[in-house]
Amino acid sequence: MSRETVVLVGRSEVRSVAERHADRLRNAGIADAVTTATYETEPEAELREPLSAVTGDRTYAVPLCFAHTHETLKGVPRALARLSGDVRYCDPIGKSPAVTDAIRDRARAASDADSLLLVAFGNSRDDHARTSASFHAARLRDEFDEVRAAFLLQSPAVECARYTLRADSAVACPLFVADCEATRDRIPERLELGRGGIDYAEPFGTDDAVTDAIAVAVERARANAEVSAPSPDLVADVEPVATDGSGRD
């Protein structure tokens, strides 16, 4: 009987969140083993050591981020290519109906406002973040009077959001798995939270619904008859995305 392993992969700031979901998935018996692997800025090099301990006949790798980035499309697949056996690489968990539930929970916990602003990182080269944000915005419009999306690195820009919202009060939800420099500093500064009128929710990553999103991603990959084995040529045509100057997209 083949042995299966689930690996939750992400940047270092998601480490504690990844461990939390790994514990839940182990308790649920989703696979023979569940582990985590994180990196600071260079996944291809930095994942070598944590992935060296991964064993099994089949590995399901789930990137713990809201949407694909240059790292998840290039560096992470190259790192995973070193694993033996079948490797099935899942899409990020951001575009999942379960994540919509997590976003709603965070918004309602932070505010009773009926105007919702979804804030994602985004990038200037592709629409992965925009597509995922639009997915959740469409699903949440039945529950909020107004739902808009804004981005740090593409239009519509976060700093303009306050002036485009129709309501006098709103709640902003950062579309991030875990707290990081962007959620602590950049988004609050650009939204000018000190002026009032906009409540601010926590990142959605620790919600139980995210565990469900991961489990669904694994089950979908398990049911797929075609093995997805990451290689350096996985997405050879992807262009590098814009960064904030420190190597972070």
PDB file of C-alpha atoms in Angstrom:
ATOM      1  CA  MET A   1       0.000   0.000   0.000  1.00  0.00           C
ATOM      2  CA  SER A   2       1.414   3.396  -0.970  1.00  0.00           C
ATOM      3  CA  ARG A   3       2.362   5.907   1.701  1.00  0.00           C
ATOM      4  CA  GLU A   4       1.045   9.466   1.322  1.00  0.00           C
ATOM      5  CA  THR A   5       2.403  12.721   2.731  1.00  0.00           C
ATOM      6  CA  VAL A   6       0.863  16.201   2.777  1.00  0.00           C
ATOM      7  CA  VAL A   7       3.248  19.167   2.821  1.00  0.00           C
ATOM      8  CA  LEU A   8       2.025  22.675   3.621  1.00  0.00           C
ATOM      9  CA  VAL A   9       4.418  25.131   1.948  1.00  0.00           C
ATOM     10  CA  GLY A  10       4.669  28.854   2.575  1.00  0.00           C
ATOM     11  CA  ARG A  11       6.677  31.868   3.615  1.00  0.00           C
ATOM     12  CA  SER A  12       8.117  31.992   7.109  1.00  0.00           C
ATOM     13  CA  GLU A  13       5.339  34.267   8.398  1.00  0.00           C
ATOM     14  CA  VAL A  14       2.774  31.494   7.883  1.00  0.00           C
ATOM     15  CA  ARG A  15       4.745  28.924   9.891  1.00  0.00           C
ATOM     16  CA  SER A  16       2.554  28.960  13.008  1.00  0.00           C
ATOM     17  CA  VAL A  17      -0.615  28.919  10.928  1.00  0.00           C
ATOM     18  CA  ALA A  18       0.728  26.030   8.858  1.00  0.00           C
ATOM     19  CA  GLU A  19       1.538  24.040  12.004  1.00  0.00           C
ATOM     20  CA  ARG A  20      -1.951  24.656  13.328  1.00  0.00           C
ATOM     21  CA  HIS A  21      -3.570  23.274  10.186  1.00  0.00           C
ATOM     22  CA  ALA A  22      -1.068  20.416  10.035  1.00  0.00           C
ATOM     23  CA  ASP A  23      -2.176  19.332  13.520  1.00  0.00           C
ATOM     24  CA  ARG A  24      -5.822  19.422  12.483  1.00  0.00           C
ATOM     25  CA  LEU A  25      -5.124  17.445   9.328  1.00  0.00           C
ATOM     26  CA  ARG A  26      -3.151  14.821  11.258  1.00  0.00           C
ATOM     27  CA  ASN A  27      -6.054  14.425  13.684  1.00  0.00           C
ATOM     28  CA  ALA A  28      -8.394  14.019  10.716  1.00  0.00           C
ATOM     29  CA  GLY A  29      -6.158  11.280   9.275  1.00  0.00           C
ATOM     30  CA  ILE A  30      -5.967  12.921   5.854  1.00  0.00           C
ATOM     31  CA  ALA A  31      -2.680  11.147   5.013  1.00  0.00           C
ATOM     32  CA  ASP A  32       0.003   8.965   6.562  1.00  0.00           C
ATOM     33  CA  ALA A  33       2.038  12.068   7.386  1.00  0.00           C
ATOM     34  CA  VAL A  34       1.469  15.827   7.398  1.00  0.00           C
ATOM     35  CA  THR A  35       4.362  18.260   7.603  1.00  0.00           C
ATOM     36  CA  THR A  36       5.229  21.896   6.909  1.00  0.00           C
ATOM     37  CA  ALA A  37       8.019  23.588   4.955  1.00  0.00           C
ATOM     38  CA  THR A  38       8.654  27.348   5.001  1.00  0.00           C
ATOM     39  CA  TYR A  39      11.154  29.768   3.508  1.00  0.00           C
ATOM     40  CA  GLU A  40      12.144  33.425   3.801  1.00  0.00           C
ATOM     41  CA  THR A  41      12.713  34.632   0.242  1.00  0.00           C
ATOM     42  CA  GLU A  42      14.270  31.874  -1.921  1.00  0.00           C
ATOM     43  CA  PRO A  43      12.122  28.728  -1.957  1.00  0.00           C
ATOM     44  CA  GLU A  44      14.299  26.710  -4.317  1.00  0.00           C
ATOM     45  CA  ALA A  45      17.303  26.958  -2.003  1.00  0.00           C
ATOM     46  CA  GLU A  46      15.665  27.293   1.404  1.00  0.00           C
ATOM     47  CA  LEU A  47      13.205  24.417   1.045  1.00  0.00           C
ATOM     48  CA  ARG A  48      15.983  21.910   0.393  1.00  0.00           C
ATOM     49  CA  GLU A  49      16.488  21.100   4.090  1.00  0.00           C
ATOM     50  CA  PRO A  50      12.842  20.917   5.267  1.00  0.00           C
ATOM     51  CA  LEU A  51      11.850  18.858   2.243  1.00  0.00           C
ATOM     52  CA  SER A  52      14.740  16.434   2.773  1.00  0.00           C
ATOM     53  CA  ALA A  53      12.727  14.828   5.576  1.00  0.00           C
ATOM     54  CA  VAL A  54       9.665  14.232   3.384  1.00  0.00           C
ATOM     55  CA  THR A  55       9.205  10.580   2.480  1.00  0.00           C
ATOM     56  CA  GLY A  56       6.432   8.620   0.871  1.00  0.00           C
ATOM     57  CA  ASP A  57       5.244   7.192  -2.404  1.00  0.00           C
ATOM     58  CA  ARG A  58       3.049  10.206  -3.109  1.00  0.00           C
ATOM     59  CA  THR A  59       3.273  13.788  -1.854  1.00  0.00           C
ATOM     60  CA  TYR A  60       0.543  16.410  -1.949  1.00  0.00           C
ATOM     61  CA  ALA A  61       2.040  19.903  -1.712  1.00  0.00           C
ATOM     62  CA  VAL A  62      -0.323  22.747  -0.823  1.00  0.00           C
ATOM     63  CA  PRO A  63       0.955  26.368  -1.007  1.00  0.00           C
ATOM     64  CA  LEU A  64      -0.401  28.353   1.957  1.00  0.00           C
ATOM     65  CA  CYS A  65      -1.001  31.687   0.289  1.00  0.00           C
ATOM     66  CA  PHE A  66      -3.964  33.560  -1.107  1.00  0.00           C
ATOM     67  CA  ALA A  67      -2.982  33.386  -4.778  1.00  0.00           C
ATOM     68  CA  HIS A  68      -0.151  32.239  -7.006  1.00  0.00           C
ATOM     69  CA  THR A  69       3.004  34.348  -7.096  1.00  0.00           C
ATOM     70  CA  HIS A  70       6.243  34.035  -8.995  1.00  0.00           C
ATOM     71  CA  GLU A  71       7.542  31.963  -6.058  1.00  0.00           C
ATOM     72  CA  THR A  72       4.704  29.438  -6.130  1.00  0.00           C
ATOM     73  CA  LEU A  73       4.889  29.170  -9.903  1.00  0.00           C
ATOM     74  CA  LYS A  74       8.669  28.895 -10.177  1.00  0.00           C
ATOM     75  CA  GLY A  75      10.752  28.428  -7.032  1.00  0.00           C
ATOM     76  CA  VAL A  76       8.434  26.126  -5.081  1.00  0.00           C
ATOM     77  CA  PRO A  77       7.877  23.671  -7.979  1.00  0.00           C
ATOM     78  CA  ARG A  78      11.636  23.513  -8.548  1.00  0.00           C
ATOM     79  CA  ALA A  79      12.161  22.667  -4.888  1.00  0.00           C
ATOM     80  CA  LEU A  80       9.429  20.017  -4.977  1.00  0.00           C
ATOM     81  CA  ALA A  81      10.996  18.436  -8.057  1.00  0.00           C
ATOM     82  CA  ARG A  82      13.725  17.030  -5.788  1.00  0.00           C
ATOM     83  CA  LEU A  83      11.217  14.800  -3.985  1.00  0.00           C
ATOM     84  CA  SER A  84      11.035  11.144  -4.905  1.00  0.00           C
ATOM     85  CA  GLY A  85       7.796   9.433  -5.907  1.00  0.00           C
ATOM     86  CA  ASP A  86       4.696  11.116  -7.282  1.00  0.00           C
ATOM     87  CA  VAL A  87       4.274  14.799  -6.403  1.00  0.00           C
ATOM     88  CA  ARG A  88       0.882  16.435  -6.800  1.00  0.00           C
ATOM     89  CA  TYR A  89       1.073  20.196  -6.539  1.00  0.00           C
ATOM     90  CA  CYS A  90      -2.150  21.932  -5.551  1.00  0.00           C
ATOM     91  CA  ASP A  91      -3.242  25.493  -6.262  1.00  0.00           C
ATOM     92  CA  PRO A  92      -3.138  28.009  -3.388  1.00  0.00           C
ATOM     93  CA  ILE A  93      -6.056  27.701  -1.009  1.00  0.00           C
ATOM     94  CA  GLY A  94      -7.203  31.302  -1.589  1.00  0.00           C
ATOM     95  CA  LYS A  95      -9.780  30.555  -4.271  1.00  0.00           C
ATOM     96  CA  SER A  96     -11.877  28.187  -2.190  1.00  0.00           C
ATOM     97  CA  PRO A  97     -15.508  28.532  -1.069  1.00  0.00           C
ATOM     98  CA  ALA A  98     -14.343  27.600   2.432  1.00  0.00           C
ATOM     99  CA  VAL A  99     -12.092  30.662   2.463  1.00  0.00           C
ATOM    100  CA  THR A 100     -15.142  32.816   1.713  1.00  0.00           C
ATOM    101  CA  ASP A 101     -16.556  31.553   5.013  1.00  0.00           C
ATOM    102  CA  ALA A 102     -13.323  32.436   6.794  1.00  0.00           C
ATOM    103  CA  ILE A 103     -13.315  35.963   5.341  1.00  0.00           C
ATOM    104  CA  ARG A 104     -16.939  36.473   6.381  1.00  0.00           C
ATOM    105  CA  ASP A 105     -16.160  35.271   9.902  1.00  0.00           C
ATOM    106  CA  ARG A 106     -13.262  37.723  10.207  1.00  0.00           C
ATOM    107  CA  ALA A 107     -15.332  40.628   8.870  1.00  0.00           C
ATOM    108  CA  ARG A 108     -18.274  39.992  11.191  1.00  0.00           C
ATOM    109  CA  ALA A 109     -15.980  39.545  14.197  1.00  0.00           C
ATOM    110  CA  ALA A 110     -14.346  42.922  13.547  1.00  0.00           C
ATOM    111  CA  SER A 111     -17.350  45.074  12.660  1.00  0.00           C
ATOM    112  CA  ASP A 112     -21.083  45.347  12.096  1.00  0.00           C
ATOM    113  CA  ALA A 113     -20.514  47.471   8.981  1.00  0.00           C
ATOM    114  CA  ASP A 114     -22.303  46.416   5.802  1.00  0.00           C
ATOM    115  CA  SER A 115     -19.582  47.752   3.500  1.00  0.00           C
ATOM    116  CA  LEU A 116     -16.724  45.294   2.943  1.00  0.00           C
ATOM    117  CA  LEU A 117     -13.296  46.024   1.491  1.00  0.00           C
ATOM    118  CA  LEU A 118     -11.142  43.055   0.492  1.00  0.00           C
ATOM    119  CA  VAL A 119      -7.429  43.930   0.412  1.00  0.00           C
ATOM    120  CA  ALA A 120      -4.961  41.661  -1.392  1.00  0.00           C
ATOM    121  CA  PHE A 121      -1.291  42.018  -2.265  1.00  0.00           C
ATOM    122  CA  GLY A 122      -1.682  41.699  -6.021  1.00  0.00           C
ATOM    123  CA  ASN A 123       1.080  42.274  -8.535  1.00  0.00           C
ATOM    124  CA  SER A 124       1.621  44.184 -11.730  1.00  0.00           C
ATOM    125  CA  ARG A 125       2.176  41.176 -14.015  1.00  0.00           C
ATOM    126  CA  ASP A 126      -0.811  38.857 -13.679  1.00  0.00           C
ATOM    127  CA  ASP A 127      -4.337  38.597 -12.313  1.00  0.00           C
ATOM    128  CA  HIS A 128      -4.052  35.670  -9.897  1.00  0.00           C
ATOM    129  CA  ALA A 129      -4.826  37.823  -6.842  1.00  0.00           C
ATOM    130  CA  ARG A 130      -7.496  39.831  -8.666  1.00  0.00           C
ATOM    131  CA  THR A 131      -9.245  36.656  -9.834  1.00  0.00           C
ATOM    132  CA  SER A 132      -9.316  35.186  -6.323  1.00  0.00           C
ATOM    133  CA  ALA A 133     -10.459  38.459  -4.737  1.00  0.00           C
ATOM    134  CA  SER A 134     -13.231  38.805  -7.341  1.00  0.00           C
ATOM    135  CA  PHE A 135     -14.356  35.243  -6.603  1.00  0.00           C
ATOM    136  CA  HIS A 136     -14.912  36.046  -2.921  1.00  0.00           C
ATOM    137  CA  ALA A 137     -16.377  39.479  -3.619  1.00  0.00           C
ATOM    138  CA  ALA A 138     -19.054  37.923  -5.833  1.00  0.00           C
ATOM    139  CA  ARG A 139     -19.922  35.336  -3.176  1.00  0.00           C
ATOM    140  CA  LEU A 140     -20.173  37.958  -0.412  1.00  0.00           C
ATOM    141  CA  ARG A 141     -22.342  40.512  -2.214  1.00  0.00           C
ATOM    142  CA  ASP A 142     -25.499  38.797  -0.993  1.00  0.00           C
ATOM    143  CA  GLU A 143     -24.406  39.412   2.598  1.00  0.00           C
ATOM    144  CA  PHE A 144     -22.985  42.947   2.437  1.00  0.00           C
ATOM    145  CA  ASP A 145     -24.516  46.059   0.909  1.00  0.00           C
ATOM    146  CA  GLU A 146     -21.210  46.933  -0.743  1.00  0.00           C
ATOM    147  CA  VAL A 147     -18.161  44.794  -1.526  1.00  0.00           C
ATOM    148  CA  ARG A 148     -15.020  46.155  -3.161  1.00  0.00           C
ATOM    149  CA  ALA A 149     -11.491  44.867  -3.699  1.00  0.00           C
ATOM    150  CA  ALA A 150      -8.218  46.816  -3.540  1.00  0.00           C
ATOM    151  CA  PHE A 151      -4.550  45.874  -3.907  1.00  0.00           C
ATOM    152  CA  LEU A 152      -1.115  46.924  -2.706  1.00  0.00           C
ATOM    153  CA  LEU A 153       0.613  46.436  -6.049  1.00  0.00           C
ATOM    154  CA  GLN A 154      -2.062  46.949  -8.675  1.00  0.00           C
ATOM    155  CA  SER A 155      -5.209  48.967  -9.307  1.00  0.00           C
ATOM    156  CA  PRO A 156      -7.556  49.716  -7.720  1.00  0.00           C
ATOM    157  CA  ALA A 157      -5.012  50.838  -5.117  1.00  0.00           C
ATOM    158  CA  VAL A 158      -5.558  50.463  -1.380  1.00  0.00           C
ATOM    159  CA  GLU A 159      -4.851  54.144  -0.733  1.00  0.00           C
ATOM    160  CA  CYS A 160      -7.790  55.121  -2.956  1.00  0.00           C
ATOM    161  CA  ALA A 161     -10.292  52.732  -1.382  1.00  0.00           C
ATOM    162  CA  ARG A 162     -11.482  55.097   1.363  1.00  0.00           C
ATOM    163  CA  TYR A 163     -12.591  57.593  -1.261  1.00  0.00           C
ATOM    164  CA  THR A 164     -14.484  55.115  -3.437  1.00  0.00           C
ATOM    165  CA  LEU A 165     -16.519  53.399  -0.715  1.00  0.00           C
ATOM    166  CA  ARG A 166     -20.098  54.657  -0.651  1.00  0.00           C
ATOM    167  CA  ALA A 167     -20.785  53.957   3.019  1.00  0.00           C
ATOM    168  CA  ASP A 168     -19.621  56.091   5.942  1.00  0.00           C
ATOM    169  CA  SER A 169     -18.349  52.984   7.725  1.00  0.00           C
ATOM    170  CA  ALA A 170     -16.737  49.843   6.386  1.00  0.00           C
ATOM    171  CA  VAL A 171     -14.667  46.843   7.394  1.00  0.00           C
ATOM    172  CA  ALA A 172     -11.434  45.969   5.612  1.00  0.00           C
ATOM    173  CA  CYS A 173     -10.350  42.330   5.419  1.00  0.00           C
ATOM    174  CA  PRO A 174      -6.729  41.583   4.459  1.00  0.00           C
ATOM    175  CA  LEU A 175      -6.633  38.606   2.104  1.00  0.00           C
ATOM    176  CA  PHE A 176      -3.582  37.092   3.752  1.00  0.00           C
ATOM    177  CA  VAL A 177      -3.077  33.739   5.443  1.00  0.00           C
ATOM    178  CA  ALA A 178      -1.108  35.192   8.358  1.00  0.00           C
ATOM    179  CA  ASP A 179      -0.111  38.461   9.955  1.00  0.00           C
ATOM    180  CA  CYS A 180       2.898  40.056   8.269  1.00  0.00           C
ATOM    181  CA  GLU A 181       4.485  43.433   7.551  1.00  0.00           C
ATOM    182  CA  ALA A 182       1.836  44.188   4.946  1.00  0.00           C
ATOM    183  CA  THR A 183      -1.095  43.503   7.289  1.00  0.00           C
ATOM    184  CA  ARG A 184       0.529  45.206  10.285  1.00  0.00           C
ATOM    185  CA  ASP A 185       1.897  48.336   8.612  1.00  0.00           C
ATOM    186  CA  ARG A 186       1.378  48.881   4.912  1.00  0.00           C
ATOM    187  CA  ILE A 187      -2.354  48.281   4.652  1.00  0.00           C
ATOM    188  CA  PRO A 188      -3.288  50.229   7.834  1.00  0.00           C
ATOM    189  CA  GLU A 189      -1.109  53.158   6.742  1.00  0.00           C
ATOM    190  CA  ARG A 190      -2.561  53.316   3.235  1.00  0.00           C
ATOM    191  CA  LEU A 191      -6.116  53.012   4.524  1.00  0.00           C
ATOM    192  CA  GLU A 192      -5.396  55.754   7.074  1.00  0.00           C
ATOM    193  CA  LEU A 193      -7.134  53.734   9.765  1.00  0.00           C
ATOM    194  CA  GLY A 194      -6.371  56.417  12.335  1.00  0.00           C
ATOM    195  CA  ARG A 195      -8.962  58.652  10.690  1.00  0.00           C
ATOM    196  CA  GLY A 196     -11.737  56.256  11.686  1.00  0.00           C
ATOM    197  CA  GLY A 197     -14.604  54.977   9.585  1.00  0.00           C
ATOM    198  CA  ILE A 198     -12.878  51.736   8.590  1.00  0.00           C
ATOM    199  CA  ASP A 199     -12.665  48.784  10.960  1.00  0.00           C
ATOM    200  CA  TYR A 200      -9.892  46.291  10.345  1.00  0.00           C
ATOM    201  CA  ALA A 201     -10.191  42.499  10.465  1.00  0.00           C
ATOM    202  CA  GLU A 202      -7.549  39.871  11.116  1.00  0.00           C
ATOM    203  CA  PRO A 203      -6.039  37.685   8.366  1.00  0.00           C
ATOM    204  CA  PHE A 204      -8.251  34.691   7.602  1.00  0.00           C
ATOM    205  CA  GLY A 205      -5.638  31.938   7.891  1.00  0.00           C
ATOM    206  CA  THR A 206      -6.335  30.479  11.335  1.00  0.00           C
ATOM    207  CA  ASP A 207     -10.029  29.901  10.683  1.00  0.00           C
ATOM    208  CA  ASP A 208     -11.143  26.264  10.820  1.00  0.00           C
ATOM    209  CA  ALA A 209     -12.586  26.690   7.329  1.00  0.00           C
ATOM    210  CA  VAL A 210      -9.047  26.978   5.956  1.00  0.00           C
ATOM    211  CA  THR A 211      -8.322  23.445   7.157  1.00  0.00           C
ATOM    212  CA  ASP A 212     -11.343  22.370   5.135  1.00  0.00           C
ATOM    213  CA  ALA A 213      -9.978  24.222   2.093  1.00  0.00           C
ATOM    214  CA  ILE A 214      -6.662  22.387   2.393  1.00  0.00           C
ATOM    215  CA  ALA A 215      -8.392  19.034   2.773  1.00  0.00           C
ATOM    216  CA  VAL A 216     -10.512  19.673  -0.337  1.00  0.00           C
ATOM    217  CA  ALA A 217      -7.386  20.604  -2.318  1.00  0.00           C
ATOM    218  CA  VAL A 218      -5.726  17.340  -1.302  1.00  0.00           C
ATOM    219  CA  GLU A 219      -8.799  15.265  -2.093  1.00  0.00           C
ATOM    220  CA  ARG A 220      -9.104  16.916  -5.491  1.00  0.00           C
ATOM    221  CA  ALA A 221      -5.470  16.113  -6.256  1.00  0.00           C
ATOM    222  CA  ARG A 222      -5.950  12.567  -5.002  1.00  0.00           C
ATOM    223  CA  ALA A 223      -8.895  12.064  -7.331  1.00  0.00           C
ATOM    224  CA  ASN A 224      -7.015  13.435 -10.326  1.00  0.00           C
ATOM    225  CA  ALA A 225      -5.759  10.508 -12.340  1.00  0.00           C
ATOM    226  CA  GLU A 226      -3.041  12.614 -13.941  1.00  0.00           C
ATOM    227  CA  VAL A 227      -0.004  12.963 -11.705  1.00  0.00           C
ATOM    228  CA  SER A 228       1.187  16.556 -11.407  1.00  0.00           C
ATOM    229  CA  ALA A 229       4.926  16.326 -10.939  1.00  0.00           C
ATOM    230  CA  PRO A 230       6.461  19.807 -10.547  1.00  0.00           C
ATOM    231  CA  SER A 231       9.504  20.528 -12.649  1.00  0.00           C
ATOM    232  CA  PRO A 232      11.596  23.586 -13.535  1.00  0.00           C
ATOM    233  CA  ASP A 233       9.515  23.866 -16.705  1.00  0.00           C
ATOM    234  CA  LEU A 234       6.147  23.888 -14.911  1.00  0.00           C
ATOM    235  CA  VAL A 235       5.346  27.451 -15.939  1.00  0.00           C
ATOM    236  CA  ALA A 236       8.241  28.468 -18.126  1.00  0.00           C
ATOM    237  CA  ASP A 237       6.343  31.395 -19.619  1.00  0.00           C
ATOM    238  CA  VAL A 238       5.546  33.136 -16.339  1.00  0.00           C
ATOM    239  CA  GLU A 239       7.079  36.591 -15.990  1.00  0.00           C
ATOM    240  CA  PRO A 240       8.588  37.791 -12.692  1.00  0.00           C
ATOM    241  CA  VAL A 241       6.182  39.877 -10.624  1.00  0.00           C
ATOM    242  CA  ALA A 242       6.829  43.258  -9.076  1.00  0.00           C
ATOM    243  CA  THR A 243       8.381  43.282  -5.606  1.00  0.00           C
ATOM    244  CA  ASP A 244       8.577  45.740  -2.768  1.00  0.00           C
ATOM    245  CA  GLY A 245      12.330  46.104  -3.090  1.00  0.00           C
ATOM    246  CA  SER A 246      13.261  43.433  -0.562  1.00  0.00           C
ATOM    247  CA  GLY A 247      12.591  40.424  -2.718  1.00  0.00           C
ATOM    248  CA  ARG A 248       9.046  40.080  -1.412  1.00  0.00           C
ATOM    249  CA  ASP A 249       6.262  40.064  -3.961  1.00  0.00           C
TER     250      ASP A 249
END
